[in-house]
């Protein structure tokens, strides 16, 4: 079972940085690939980055590649997203989850095990 809680969002200016965290209070965090998703107002929820169970392989969508870094600490059941060079178009609610399609598949639009957390809001001002 995956039960997640996101934190670390906030208001930053263009070019700023934020570090998001996701704590999984469920069981077997290290048995799941994990991903970050985001949902902007009026748009769907899309995956932006995925990391395998071991943390050895990471995937990014083009819009965040080179600016965002996903990582995980399996000993602490925690997932992170370091976001640098933030842009106004990064403004969204950010969620973490364990996609039912792992990082080698169609994870960007996959449902997640255990449902969604509350998310954390990221707002980038221009």
Short mmCIF file of C-alpha atoms in Angstrom, two decimals, residues 21-116:
data_model
loop_
_atom_site.label_atom_id
_atom_site.label_comp_id
_atom_site.label_asym_id
_atom_site.label_seq_id
_atom_site.Cartn_x
_atom_site.Cartn_y
_atom_site.Cartn_z
CA UNK A 21 9.47 16.00 -0.85
CA UNK A 22 7.10 13.06 -0.74
CA UNK A 23 6.85 10.84 2.31
CA UNK A 24 5.34 7.41 1.82
CA UNK A 25 3.82 6.15 5.07
CA UNK A 26 2.62 2.93 3.50
CA UNK A 27 4.48 -0.31 3.11
CA UNK A 28 7.17 -1.44 0.73
CA UNK A 29 8.21 1.96 -0.69
CA UNK A 30 11.28 0.31 -2.18
CA UNK A 31 9.09 -2.13 -4.15
CA UNK A 32 7.64 0.63 -6.39
CA UNK A 33 8.86 2.86 -9.15
CA UNK A 34 7.84 6.40 -8.11
CA UNK A 35 6.96 9.48 -10.11
CA UNK A 36 6.13 13.16 -9.82
CA UNK A 37 3.06 14.51 -11.55
CA UNK A 38 1.66 18.00 -11.89
CA UNK A 39 -1.67 19.57 -12.71
CA UNK A 40 -2.03 23.15 -13.84
CA UNK A 41 -5.39 24.93 -13.55
CA UNK A 42 -7.81 23.67 -16.20
CA UNK A 43 -5.46 20.93 -17.37
CA UNK A 44 -5.01 17.24 -16.76
CA UNK A 45 -2.54 15.60 -14.37
CA UNK A 46 0.62 14.52 -16.19
CA UNK A 47 3.76 12.79 -15.10
CA UNK A 48 6.97 14.78 -15.34
CA UNK A 49 9.61 12.50 -13.82
CA UNK A 50 9.95 8.86 -12.83
CA UNK A 51 12.54 6.90 -10.86
CA UNK A 52 12.95 3.15 -10.61
CA UNK A 53 12.76 1.17 -7.37
CA UNK A 54 16.52 1.19 -6.91
CA UNK A 55 16.94 4.79 -8.01
CA UNK A 56 19.33 3.78 -10.75
CA UNK A 57 17.19 4.93 -13.66
CA UNK A 58 15.37 8.24 -14.02
CA UNK A 59 13.07 9.58 -16.72
CA UNK A 60 12.01 13.16 -17.47
CA UNK A 61 9.61 14.76 -19.88
CA UNK A 62 11.15 17.29 -22.22
CA UNK A 63 9.78 20.39 -20.54
CA UNK A 64 11.66 19.73 -17.27
CA UNK A 65 14.70 17.82 -18.49
CA UNK A 66 17.91 19.53 -17.43
CA UNK A 67 16.13 21.64 -14.81
CA UNK A 68 14.53 19.09 -12.47
CA UNK A 69 16.18 16.18 -10.66
CA UNK A 70 14.29 13.30 -9.10
CA UNK A 71 15.80 11.24 -6.30
CA UNK A 72 14.73 8.85 -3.59
CA UNK A 73 15.90 7.67 -0.19
CA UNK A 74 14.51 4.18 0.35
CA UNK A 75 15.75 4.08 3.94
CA UNK A 76 13.52 7.08 4.72
CA UNK A 77 10.63 6.20 2.38
CA UNK A 78 11.10 9.61 0.77
CA UNK A 79 11.00 10.89 -2.78
CA UNK A 80 12.40 14.28 -3.79
CA UNK A 81 12.20 16.63 -6.73
CA UNK A 82 14.83 19.34 -7.00
CA UNK A 83 13.49 22.05 -9.29
CA UNK A 84 15.87 24.68 -10.65
CA UNK A 85 15.45 27.52 -13.13
CA UNK A 86 11.72 27.57 -12.51
CA UNK A 87 9.44 29.18 -15.09
CA UNK A 88 5.87 30.52 -14.87
CA UNK A 89 4.69 27.51 -16.89
CA UNK A 90 5.85 25.27 -14.03
CA UNK A 91 3.05 26.70 -11.90
CA UNK A 92 0.88 23.76 -10.87
CA UNK A 93 -0.14 21.45 -8.07
CA UNK A 94 2.51 18.77 -7.72
CA UNK A 95 1.78 15.19 -6.69
CA UNK A 96 3.83 12.07 -6.16
CA UNK A 97 2.74 8.52 -6.69
CA UNK A 98 3.66 4.97 -7.67
CA UNK A 99 2.49 4.63 -11.27
CA UNK A 100 0.80 1.35 -12.21
CA UNK A 101 2.88 1.45 -15.36
CA UNK A 102 6.51 1.51 -14.29
CA UNK A 103 9.15 3.92 -15.57
CA UNK A 104 9.79 1.81 -18.66
CA UNK A 105 6.15 2.08 -19.77
CA UNK A 106 3.42 4.67 -20.13
CA UNK A 107 3.89 6.19 -16.67
CA UNK A 108 3.08 9.78 -17.55
CA UNK A 109 -0.69 9.20 -17.67
CA UNK A 110 -0.88 6.04 -15.54
CA UNK A 111 -3.06 5.74 -12.48
CA UNK A 112 -1.19 5.27 -9.23
CA UNK A 113 -1.27 2.65 -6.50
CA UNK A 114 -2.98 3.82 -3.34
CA UNK A 115 -4.53 6.98 -4.75
CA UNK A 116 -3.35 10.57 -4.67
#
